[in-house]
Short mmCIF file of C-alpha atoms and ligand atoms in Angstrom, two decimals:
data_model
loop_
_atom_site.label_atom_id
_atom_site.label_comp_id
_atom_site.label_asym_id
_atom_site.label_seq_id
_atom_site.Cartn_x
_atom_site.Cartn_y
_atom_site.Cartn_z
CA MET A 11 118.87 115.05 75.13
CA LEU A 12 119.24 116.75 78.41
CA LYS A 13 115.44 116.34 78.84
CA HIS A 14 115.83 112.59 78.75
CA PHE A 15 118.39 112.76 81.66
CA THR A 16 116.32 114.88 83.99
CA LYS A 17 113.27 112.92 83.61
CA GLY A 18 111.82 109.31 83.77
CA ILE A 19 113.84 106.28 84.28
CA THR A 20 117.05 107.99 83.71
CA LYS A 21 116.48 110.46 86.50
CA ARG A 22 115.25 107.81 88.83
CA TRP A 23 118.55 105.81 88.14
CA MET A 24 120.68 109.03 88.66
CA LEU A 25 119.02 109.42 91.97
CA SER A 26 119.07 105.95 93.22
CA ASN A 27 121.94 103.91 91.67
CA LEU A 28 124.50 106.60 90.56
CA SER A 29 124.02 108.70 93.71
CA VAL A 30 124.94 105.51 95.84
CA VAL A 31 127.74 104.57 93.58
CA VAL A 32 129.24 108.04 93.69
CA THR A 33 128.83 108.38 97.34
CA ILE A 34 130.58 104.93 98.02
CA VAL A 35 133.42 105.79 95.58
CA VAL A 36 133.93 109.10 97.20
CA LEU A 37 133.93 107.46 100.61
CA VAL A 38 136.57 104.87 99.53
CA ILE A 39 138.82 107.46 97.94
CA ALA A 40 138.62 109.68 101.11
CA GLY A 41 139.39 106.76 103.28
CA LEU A 42 142.15 105.67 101.03
CA LEU A 43 143.66 109.22 100.99
CA PHE A 44 143.43 109.18 104.70
CA ALA A 45 145.02 106.05 105.18
CA VAL A 46 147.85 106.74 102.76
CA SER A 47 148.76 110.07 104.31
CA ASP A 48 148.48 108.54 107.78
CA VAL A 49 150.71 105.73 106.99
CA TYR A 50 153.50 107.96 105.50
CA ASN A 51 153.36 110.58 108.19
CA THR A 52 153.21 107.89 110.93
CA THR A 53 156.33 106.40 109.57
CA VAL A 54 158.19 109.54 109.52
CA GLN A 55 157.10 110.25 112.93
CA GLN A 56 158.04 106.76 114.16
CA THR A 57 161.58 107.07 112.68
CA LEU A 58 162.05 110.65 114.52
CA ASN A 59 160.43 109.07 117.73
CA SER A 60 162.73 106.16 117.88
CA ALA A 61 165.92 108.15 117.30
CA CYS A 62 164.62 110.64 120.00
CA ASN A 63 163.73 107.70 122.42
CA GLU A 64 167.27 106.21 121.89
CA LEU A 65 168.76 109.40 123.33
CA SER A 66 168.39 108.71 127.08
CA THR A 67 170.22 105.61 126.73
CA VAL A 68 172.74 106.91 124.08
CA PHE A 69 173.77 109.84 126.38
CA GLN A 70 174.33 107.77 129.49
CA GLY A 71 177.73 106.71 128.01
CA TYR A 72 178.73 110.45 127.34
CA LYS A 73 179.40 113.10 130.03
CA THR A 74 176.59 115.63 130.26
CA GLU A 75 177.33 117.39 133.50
CA THR A 76 177.86 120.79 132.09
CA SER A 77 177.00 122.47 128.75
CA GLY A 78 180.43 121.96 127.73
CA THR A 79 180.73 118.36 128.20
CA PHE A 80 177.30 118.17 126.59
CA MET A 81 178.60 119.83 123.51
CA ASN A 82 181.51 117.45 123.29
CA SER A 83 179.27 114.48 123.87
CA SER A 84 176.92 115.89 121.04
CA ARG A 85 179.56 116.25 118.56
CA GLU A 86 180.57 112.46 119.08
CA TYR A 87 177.03 111.39 118.86
CA ILE A 88 176.39 113.22 115.65
CA GLU A 89 179.52 111.67 114.06
CA ASN A 90 178.42 108.30 115.03
CA PHE A 91 174.53 108.93 114.02
CA PHE A 92 173.51 106.37 111.72
CA TYR A 93 170.32 108.06 110.04
CA LYS A 94 172.14 111.15 108.96
CA GLU A 95 170.71 110.60 105.40
CA LYS A 96 167.02 110.51 106.62
CA MET A 97 167.04 113.34 109.03
CA GLU A 98 169.03 116.45 110.33
CA ILE A 99 170.19 116.47 114.03
CA MET A 100 170.72 119.93 115.70
CA VAL A 101 172.45 120.44 119.05
CA ILE A 102 170.87 123.14 121.07
CA ASN A 103 172.32 124.94 124.19
CA ALA A 104 170.31 125.60 127.21
CA SER A 105 169.21 128.93 125.93
CA GLY A 106 167.90 127.62 122.83
CA ARG A 107 170.54 128.41 120.23
CA ILE A 108 171.59 126.00 117.78
CA MET A 109 175.22 125.18 118.27
CA MET A 110 175.86 122.40 115.80
CA THR A 111 174.06 120.49 112.94
CA SER A 112 174.63 117.24 111.28
CA THR A 113 174.82 118.90 107.82
CA GLY A 114 177.62 121.12 109.01
CA PHE A 115 175.86 124.18 107.60
CA THR A 116 175.20 127.15 109.90
CA PRO A 117 171.46 127.13 110.47
CA ASP A 118 169.34 130.18 110.24
CA GLU A 119 168.71 131.55 113.67
CA ASP A 120 165.25 132.91 112.66
CA GLN A 121 163.77 129.69 111.94
CA PRO A 122 160.79 128.70 114.12
CA MET A 123 161.29 126.04 116.74
CA PRO A 124 158.09 125.41 118.76
CA ASP A 125 159.09 121.89 119.57
CA PHE A 126 161.99 123.15 121.55
CA ASP A 127 159.63 125.46 123.32
CA SER A 128 157.10 122.89 124.13
CA ALA A 129 160.00 120.39 125.07
CA SER A 130 161.30 122.96 127.40
CA SER A 131 157.94 123.36 129.23
CA SER A 132 156.88 119.60 129.00
CA GLU A 133 157.50 117.07 131.83
CA ASP A 134 159.00 114.39 129.80
CA GLY A 135 161.30 117.02 128.03
CA VAL A 136 160.01 116.06 124.64
CA GLY A 137 158.37 118.76 122.20
CA ARG A 138 157.03 117.89 118.55
CA TRP A 139 156.08 120.32 115.67
CA SER A 140 155.05 119.81 112.07
CA GLY A 141 154.87 123.16 110.18
CA ASN A 142 156.46 125.27 107.31
CA LEU A 143 159.87 126.80 107.39
CA LYS A 144 160.35 130.32 106.57
CA SER A 145 161.33 129.00 103.04
CA GLY A 146 158.06 127.16 102.71
CA GLU A 147 159.39 123.81 103.05
CA ASN A 148 157.25 121.63 105.13
CA VAL A 149 159.11 119.85 107.92
CA THR A 150 158.47 117.80 111.01
CA ALA A 151 160.72 118.09 114.24
CA VAL A 152 161.05 116.41 117.66
CA THR A 153 163.22 117.86 120.34
CA ARG A 154 164.31 116.33 123.32
CA ILE A 155 165.93 118.12 126.51
CA ILE A 156 169.12 116.70 127.85
CA THR A 157 169.62 117.16 131.54
CA ASN A 158 172.57 116.38 133.83
CA GLN A 159 172.51 113.93 136.96
CA ASN A 160 171.03 116.85 139.01
CA GLY A 161 168.24 117.35 136.56
CA ILE A 162 169.55 120.74 135.40
CA CYS A 163 168.86 121.28 131.46
CA VAL A 164 172.35 121.26 129.63
CA GLY A 165 170.94 121.45 126.10
CA ALA A 166 168.68 119.76 123.71
CA ILE A 167 168.88 117.52 120.61
CA ARG A 168 166.63 118.30 117.75
CA TYR A 169 165.71 115.92 114.91
CA ILE A 170 164.16 117.62 111.88
CA THR A 171 163.22 116.09 108.57
CA SER A 172 161.66 117.47 105.51
CA LEU A 173 158.10 116.27 104.50
CA GLU A 174 158.41 117.41 100.66
CA THR A 175 159.31 113.90 99.43
CA VAL A 176 156.84 112.30 101.71
CA ASN A 177 153.96 114.90 100.57
CA GLY A 178 155.05 114.36 96.96
CA ARG A 179 154.42 110.67 97.28
CA ILE A 180 151.14 111.05 99.08
CA LEU A 181 150.11 113.64 96.45
CA GLY A 182 151.02 111.18 93.61
CA ILE A 183 149.26 108.28 95.29
CA SER A 184 146.38 110.45 95.89
CA LEU A 185 146.04 111.43 92.28
CA VAL A 186 146.07 107.78 91.00
CA ILE A 187 143.56 106.86 93.76
CA THR A 188 141.30 109.71 92.71
CA ALA A 189 141.84 108.99 88.93
CA VAL A 190 140.72 105.20 89.62
CA GLY A 191 137.73 106.41 91.44
CA LEU A 192 136.65 108.89 88.72
CA LEU A 193 137.26 105.89 86.00
CA ILE A 194 134.91 103.68 88.13
CA ILE A 195 132.22 106.34 88.25
CA ALA A 196 132.59 106.96 84.55
CA ILE A 197 132.46 103.50 83.51
CA VAL A 198 129.23 103.00 85.84
CA VAL A 199 127.90 106.26 84.34
CA MET A 200 128.63 104.94 80.66
CA MET A 201 127.34 101.46 81.40
CA GLY A 202 124.17 102.95 83.11
CA ILE A 203 123.55 105.19 80.05
CA TYR A 204 123.86 102.36 77.69
CA PHE A 205 121.68 100.08 79.79
CA ILE A 206 119.05 102.87 80.21
CA ARG A 207 119.23 103.72 76.56
CA SER A 208 118.53 100.27 75.76
CA ILE A 209 115.19 100.43 77.83
CA VAL A 210 114.19 103.99 77.27
CA LYS A 211 114.76 104.12 73.59
CA PRO A 212 112.37 101.06 72.83
CA VAL A 213 109.96 102.24 75.46
CA ASN A 214 109.86 105.84 73.77
CA GLU A 215 109.40 103.82 70.36
CA LEU A 216 106.73 101.72 71.87
CA SER A 217 105.03 104.64 73.43
CA ASP A 218 105.09 106.52 70.04
CA MET A 219 103.70 103.46 68.39
CA ALA A 220 100.84 103.04 71.08
CA LYS A 221 99.91 106.68 70.36
CA LYS A 222 99.66 105.97 66.43
CA ILE A 223 97.55 102.85 67.20
CA ALA A 224 95.39 104.96 69.42
CA HIS A 225 94.78 107.19 66.57
CA GLY A 226 93.90 104.32 64.20
CA ASP A 227 97.18 103.89 62.47
CA PHE A 228 97.76 100.08 62.66
CA SER A 229 100.44 99.99 59.99
CA VAL A 230 103.15 100.83 62.53
CA THR A 231 105.37 98.03 63.66
CA ALA A 232 107.73 97.55 66.53
CA ASN A 233 111.46 97.17 65.88
CA LYS A 234 112.17 94.21 68.10
CA LYS A 235 115.98 94.42 69.13
CA TYR A 236 116.40 92.49 72.21
CA ASP A 237 115.02 89.04 72.96
CA ASP A 238 114.00 89.98 76.41
CA GLU A 239 111.18 91.65 78.55
CA ILE A 240 111.34 94.62 76.08
CA GLY A 241 111.24 92.37 73.20
CA GLU A 242 108.21 90.63 74.70
CA LEU A 243 106.80 93.95 75.09
CA CYS A 244 107.17 94.78 71.57
CA ASP A 245 105.66 91.31 70.47
CA ALA A 246 102.80 92.00 72.69
CA VAL A 247 102.11 95.62 71.41
CA LYS A 248 102.26 94.23 67.88
CA ASP A 249 99.79 91.51 68.69
CA MET A 250 97.67 94.06 70.43
CA SER A 251 97.87 96.19 67.12
CA THR A 252 96.90 93.37 65.02
CA ASP A 253 94.13 92.39 67.22
CA LEU A 254 92.83 95.93 67.57
CA GLN A 255 92.93 96.01 63.84
CA ALA A 256 90.84 92.82 63.51
CA THR A 257 88.49 94.20 65.99
CA ASP A 258 88.29 97.37 64.25
CA GLN A 259 87.61 95.89 60.92
CA MET A 260 84.80 93.42 62.54
CA LYS A 261 83.29 96.64 64.29
CA ASN A 262 83.13 98.44 60.90
CA ASP A 263 81.75 95.24 59.19
CA PHE A 264 79.33 94.88 62.09
CA ILE A 265 78.07 98.50 61.67
CA SER A 266 77.60 98.02 57.88
CA ARG A 267 75.91 94.59 58.61
CA VAL A 268 73.58 96.01 61.08
CA SER A 269 72.97 99.13 59.14
CA HIS A 270 71.98 96.85 56.34
CA GLU A 271 69.85 94.50 58.30
CA LEU A 272 67.98 97.45 59.65
CA ARG A 273 67.49 99.06 56.31
CA THR A 274 66.07 95.86 54.67
CA PRO A 275 62.80 95.63 56.93
CA LEU A 276 62.47 99.41 57.06
CA THR A 277 62.51 99.61 53.16
CA ALA A 278 59.74 96.89 53.15
CA ILE A 279 57.77 98.66 55.98
CA LYS A 280 58.16 101.96 54.16
CA GLY A 281 57.26 100.60 50.87
CA TRP A 282 54.20 98.67 51.95
CA ALA A 283 52.95 101.59 54.14
CA GLU A 284 53.10 103.84 50.91
CA THR A 285 51.32 101.09 49.12
CA MET A 286 48.63 101.06 51.93
CA GLN A 287 48.23 104.86 51.81
CA LEU A 288 46.49 104.17 48.55
CA ASN A 289 43.86 102.27 50.29
CA SER A 290 42.31 105.57 51.74
CA GLU A 291 41.73 106.43 48.06
CA GLY A 292 40.19 102.76 47.47
CA LYS A 293 42.96 101.79 44.86
CA ILE A 294 44.13 98.59 46.48
CA ASP A 295 42.15 95.38 46.89
CA ARG A 296 41.65 93.54 50.40
CA ALA A 297 44.17 90.75 49.55
CA THR A 298 46.87 93.20 48.80
CA PHE A 299 46.09 95.18 51.91
CA GLU A 300 46.26 92.18 54.32
CA LYS A 301 49.54 91.03 52.60
CA GLY A 302 50.97 94.42 53.10
CA MET A 303 50.00 94.37 56.84
CA ASN A 304 51.76 90.81 57.22
CA VAL A 305 54.83 92.22 55.76
CA ILE A 306 54.79 95.40 58.13
CA ILE A 307 54.05 93.29 61.22
CA LYS A 308 56.80 90.67 60.24
CA GLU A 309 59.36 93.04 59.25
CA SER A 310 58.68 95.22 62.48
CA SER A 311 59.08 92.12 64.61
CA ARG A 312 62.36 91.23 62.94
CA LEU A 313 63.46 95.22 63.54
CA THR A 314 62.50 94.56 67.27
CA SER A 315 64.47 91.39 67.46
CA ILE A 316 67.42 93.00 65.86
CA VAL A 317 67.24 95.62 68.15
CA GLU A 318 66.74 93.40 71.40
CA GLU A 319 69.88 91.52 70.17
CA LEU A 320 71.76 94.85 70.02
CA LEU A 321 70.64 95.83 73.36
CA ASP A 322 71.30 92.47 74.95
CA PHE A 323 74.81 92.68 73.46
CA SER A 324 75.14 96.27 74.83
CA ARG A 325 74.07 95.16 78.15
CA LEU A 326 76.66 92.29 78.17
CA GLN A 327 79.35 94.67 76.98
CA SER A 328 78.64 96.99 80.01
CA GLY A 329 77.93 94.35 82.56
CA ARG A 330 74.41 95.40 83.07
CA MET A 331 72.69 91.93 82.11
CA VAL A 332 70.25 91.11 84.62
CA LEU A 333 69.16 87.41 85.06
CA MET A 334 65.55 86.78 86.66
CA ASN A 335 66.63 83.33 88.23
CA GLU A 336 63.97 80.70 89.15
CA LYS A 337 63.53 77.08 89.46
CA LEU A 338 62.25 76.15 85.94
CA ASP A 339 61.17 73.29 83.71
CA ILE A 340 63.52 73.46 80.80
CA LEU A 341 61.46 71.05 78.77
CA ALA A 342 58.58 73.50 78.64
CA GLU A 343 60.90 76.27 77.54
CA LEU A 344 62.39 74.33 74.68
CA ASP A 345 58.84 73.20 73.46
CA GLU A 346 57.54 76.78 73.28
CA THR A 347 60.74 77.78 71.47
CA VAL A 348 60.39 74.84 68.92
CA TYR A 349 56.72 75.58 68.53
CA MET A 350 57.50 79.15 67.58
CA LEU A 351 59.73 78.19 64.80
CA LYS A 352 57.69 75.21 63.43
CA GLU A 353 55.83 77.27 60.84
CA ARG A 354 59.05 79.03 59.64
CA ALA A 355 60.76 75.82 59.12
CA ILE A 356 57.66 74.52 57.18
CA SER A 357 57.66 77.59 55.02
CA GLU A 358 61.39 77.56 54.25
CA ASN A 359 61.06 73.83 53.22
CA LYS A 360 63.21 72.48 56.28
CA HIS A 361 62.62 69.47 58.32
CA LEU A 362 62.30 70.39 62.02
CA LEU A 363 62.85 67.06 63.87
CA TYR A 364 61.68 67.25 67.55
CA ASP A 365 60.28 64.51 69.55
CA GLU A 366 59.03 65.65 72.85
CA PRO A 367 60.18 63.26 75.46
CA GLU A 368 57.79 61.28 77.52
CA THR A 369 59.62 61.52 80.69
CA THR A 370 59.95 64.50 83.30
CA PHE A 371 63.09 66.31 83.59
CA PRO A 372 64.60 67.61 86.80
CA PRO A 373 64.46 71.36 87.11
CA VAL A 374 67.15 73.74 86.43
CA TYR A 375 67.94 77.23 88.00
CA GLY A 376 67.82 80.08 85.48
CA ASP A 377 66.14 83.00 83.64
CA ARG A 378 63.28 81.57 81.44
CA ASN A 379 63.39 84.13 78.92
CA ARG A 380 67.22 84.42 78.56
CA LEU A 381 67.39 80.64 78.08
CA LYS A 382 64.49 80.73 75.64
CA GLN A 383 66.76 83.31 73.90
CA VAL A 384 69.67 80.83 73.60
CA PHE A 385 67.04 78.15 72.20
CA LEU A 386 65.90 80.48 69.80
CA ASN A 387 69.27 81.63 68.69
CA ILE A 388 70.75 78.19 68.30
CA ILE A 389 67.82 76.80 66.30
CA ASP A 390 67.56 79.92 64.23
CA ASN A 391 71.17 79.63 63.45
CA ALA A 392 70.66 76.11 62.38
CA LEU A 393 67.72 76.73 60.11
CA LYS A 394 69.51 79.91 58.82
CA TYR A 395 72.60 77.99 57.68
CA THR A 396 70.78 74.83 56.61
CA PRO A 397 69.43 74.89 52.89
CA ALA A 398 65.86 74.11 51.82
CA GLY A 399 65.20 70.18 52.11
CA GLY A 400 67.85 70.03 54.93
CA VAL A 401 67.20 68.50 58.43
CA VAL A 402 67.35 70.26 61.93
CA ALA A 403 67.13 67.86 64.80
CA ILE A 404 66.56 68.88 68.45
CA GLN A 405 67.03 66.44 71.44
CA ILE A 406 66.84 66.89 75.10
CA ILE A 407 68.77 64.42 77.08
CA TYR A 408 69.03 63.60 80.79
CA ASP A 409 71.28 60.56 81.62
CA LYS A 410 70.67 59.84 85.11
CA LYS A 411 73.46 57.23 85.36
CA GLN A 412 76.31 58.88 83.35
CA GLU A 413 75.51 62.55 84.29
CA PRO A 414 72.89 62.79 86.89
CA ASP A 415 73.60 66.51 87.40
CA LYS A 416 73.39 67.80 83.92
CA ILE A 417 70.79 68.19 81.08
CA LYS A 418 71.70 68.59 77.58
CA VAL A 419 69.91 70.26 74.70
CA VAL A 420 71.55 69.18 71.42
CA VAL A 421 70.71 70.84 68.18
CA THR A 422 72.06 69.17 64.86
CA ASP A 423 71.57 70.43 61.32
CA THR A 424 72.69 69.18 57.89
CA GLY A 425 73.79 72.66 56.86
CA CYS A 426 76.91 74.24 55.41
CA GLY A 427 78.98 73.57 58.53
CA ILE A 428 81.86 75.64 59.66
CA ALA A 429 85.43 75.50 58.62
CA PRO A 430 87.87 74.18 61.23
CA GLU A 431 89.74 77.53 61.29
CA ASP A 432 86.48 79.43 61.96
CA LEU A 433 85.00 77.16 64.64
CA PRO A 434 87.21 78.53 67.49
CA LYS A 435 86.19 82.09 66.67
CA VAL A 436 82.48 81.72 65.95
CA LYS A 437 81.71 82.54 69.56
CA GLU A 438 83.71 85.86 69.49
CA LYS A 439 81.64 88.91 69.13
CA PHE A 440 81.16 90.37 65.54
CA TYR A 441 82.61 87.20 64.12
CA LYS A 442 80.98 85.73 61.10
CA ALA A 443 82.23 82.79 59.20
CA ASN A 444 79.66 82.96 56.33
CA GLN A 445 79.47 86.28 54.88
CA LYS A 446 76.60 85.25 52.38
CA VAL A 447 73.94 84.89 55.17
CA ASN A 448 72.46 87.93 57.06
CA GLY A 449 73.36 88.23 60.53
CA SER A 450 75.07 90.55 62.83
CA GLY A 451 77.85 88.13 64.28
CA ILE A 452 76.71 88.60 67.90
CA GLY A 453 74.09 85.93 68.49
CA LEU A 454 76.49 83.27 69.44
CA ALA A 455 78.65 85.51 71.62
CA VAL A 456 75.53 86.57 73.55
CA ALA A 457 74.25 82.92 73.88
CA ASP A 458 77.63 81.69 75.10
CA GLU A 459 77.66 84.54 77.77
CA ILE A 460 74.12 83.62 78.85
CA MET A 461 74.95 79.92 79.18
CA THR A 462 78.25 81.09 81.18
CA LEU A 463 75.99 83.00 83.43
CA HIS A 464 73.83 79.85 84.33
CA ASN A 465 77.09 77.86 84.96
CA GLY A 466 76.48 75.91 81.69
CA SER A 467 78.40 75.66 78.50
CA LEU A 468 77.79 75.93 74.72
CA ASP A 469 79.86 73.43 72.71
CA ILE A 470 79.83 73.33 68.83
CA GLU A 471 81.02 70.71 66.57
CA SER A 472 80.89 71.04 62.92
CA GLY A 473 82.08 69.86 59.47
CA VAL A 474 82.00 71.75 56.24
CA GLY A 475 79.45 70.31 54.12
CA VAL A 476 78.19 67.72 56.95
CA GLY A 477 76.60 70.18 59.52
CA THR A 478 76.87 71.45 62.71
CA THR A 479 76.02 70.07 66.24
CA VAL A 480 75.55 72.77 69.14
CA THR A 481 75.34 71.10 72.60
CA LEU A 482 73.77 73.20 75.41
CA THR A 483 74.58 71.76 78.86
CA PHE A 484 72.74 73.02 81.83
CA PRO A 485 73.39 72.11 85.58
CA ILE A 486 70.33 70.79 87.12
CA TYR A 487 68.75 72.56 90.19
CA ASN A 488 70.63 72.00 93.33
CA GLU A 489 68.83 73.13 96.55
CA ASN A 490 72.25 73.46 98.52
CA LYS A 491 73.57 75.89 95.68
CA ASN A 492 70.33 77.34 94.46
CA PRO A 493 67.51 79.04 96.46
CA ASP A 494 64.22 77.16 96.71
CA ILE A 495 62.04 80.20 96.20
CA PRO A 496 61.70 82.14 92.91
CA GLN A 497 63.80 85.16 93.06
CA THR A 498 65.62 87.86 91.27
CA GLU A 499 69.39 87.54 90.91
CA VAL A 500 71.47 90.54 89.58
CA VAL A 501 74.48 89.03 87.96
CA ARG A 502 77.18 91.54 86.87
CA ILE A 503 79.38 90.23 84.04
P1 ADP B 3 75.16 85.53 62.67
O1 ADP B 3 74.30 86.53 63.11
O2 ADP B 3 76.07 85.92 61.74
O3 ADP B 3 74.54 84.30 62.63
P2 ADP B 3 76.11 84.21 65.07
O4 ADP B 3 77.03 84.80 66.33
O5 ADP B 3 74.93 83.71 65.61
O6 ADP B 3 76.17 85.25 64.04
O7 ADP B 3 77.06 83.08 64.62
C1 ADP B 3 78.32 83.43 64.27
C2 ADP B 3 78.84 82.76 62.96
O8 ADP B 3 78.90 81.12 63.17
C3 ADP B 3 77.86 82.75 61.80
O9 ADP B 3 78.20 83.96 61.07
C4 ADP B 3 78.12 81.47 61.17
O10 ADP B 3 79.25 81.57 60.09
C5 ADP B 3 78.65 80.51 62.24
N1 ADP B 3 77.31 79.69 62.63
C6 ADP B 3 76.76 79.65 63.70
N2 ADP B 3 75.82 78.51 63.56
C7 ADP B 3 76.04 77.98 62.57
C8 ADP B 3 75.49 76.65 61.98
N3 ADP B 3 74.38 76.06 62.60
N4 ADP B 3 75.95 76.22 60.69
C9 ADP B 3 76.82 77.03 60.21
N5 ADP B 3 77.34 77.94 60.57
C10 ADP B 3 77.01 78.59 61.80
#
């Protein structure tokens, strides 16, 4: 528990917010305490001072020529003094002895009177003092020296009042202010801890969940409590887990599919190689030997194309795909690809329709081998997913009026088609909509990436049982954008 408070977000909050709040509250409390004590003390001092200031006018009406007359006048003053309740008045003779008090009690001679001493030595004849009496009582006092008309000191009047009540009040108010301050800090701490917990707890849960997902446990689910950013994070982690699970599943399927695809030609090659070994003993005839050789060559090329496809995919994934771009005639590349597949279509009893256009086409800027690879992949798919007797039609279109800067290659088949729910995903890597037919599930992903690298596009329309149309769109060569001379361009994706 303590660990949570000394690290991470909690620690940062404590250092930034809480320290600022505590500092402000402490400063406000200190300020208020100072102000309260100042107000009380100033009020007491003002009361004493105003009484003291009155003295000069009050004694004008009394006779103060000598100490004797001063004493008589003082007695009269004390009797008439209005604030007897609030303070005590002492009448002091010229030698500093207390002669009379308003309380009537005989004062303790040993009590300190620093205010009298400072009044005697000061120019204005006034002295002030705050301190403790011998009894420990906290008091404040003001003394004014009374002089006669010749300026001779005849005595002094001292006002003294206890500060105990005032101090008690200041203490009471201080306690209330401090308690309110501590309460504010406690509320801020509690609200902060509640708020931080509402972040830290789900974040910790998400972090545990992410660790489990990293170890391949996709069954964990995020407990979404809040409909806010944290809630969105829970959703995002949940989606990520679902996607990762799907990708993991696709990866496993992919590995088993590829292994299967590699094993089939390898088994055929091995089988025929063993059979042909017998040739050395003269046990097989020429026709069987030639059939075996054909199978070995055919299956080896199949293996090569599978490995090429895998290598391309790996290059695309790691961003090492290199395009050898040049100005080229796309029609020639398409012709060549169709020609390569003609025999296969005939042997599979599928109609490969392709009318080579009479017109010439503007050049495009691209990598001839990669573009041929795209054509091969798309027409191969069309043949693969079309049953015997079906039709695969290939068209190359250049509409100078409608789309003067584009050439389109359209491959239409009358095959099984793709279900609408699979259609948006077939261009994703490893995705196979049709599990019955052999294939790694990366052909379309690679073709799509190559088209994107050529600033073109690969669009698929399909209907189940109707067939599929793949449209490849190429931008034509533009001498402002594309260089005129053949050159090698390295494209990192
Ligand atoms: P595969 O190696 O499985 O053919 P692709 O990436 O080439 O992988 O294609 C992905 C999926 O798209 C295929 O598994 C298939 O379900 C679907 N597909 C592609 N082309 C066609 C087509 N012409 N007709 C029907 N389905 C197709």
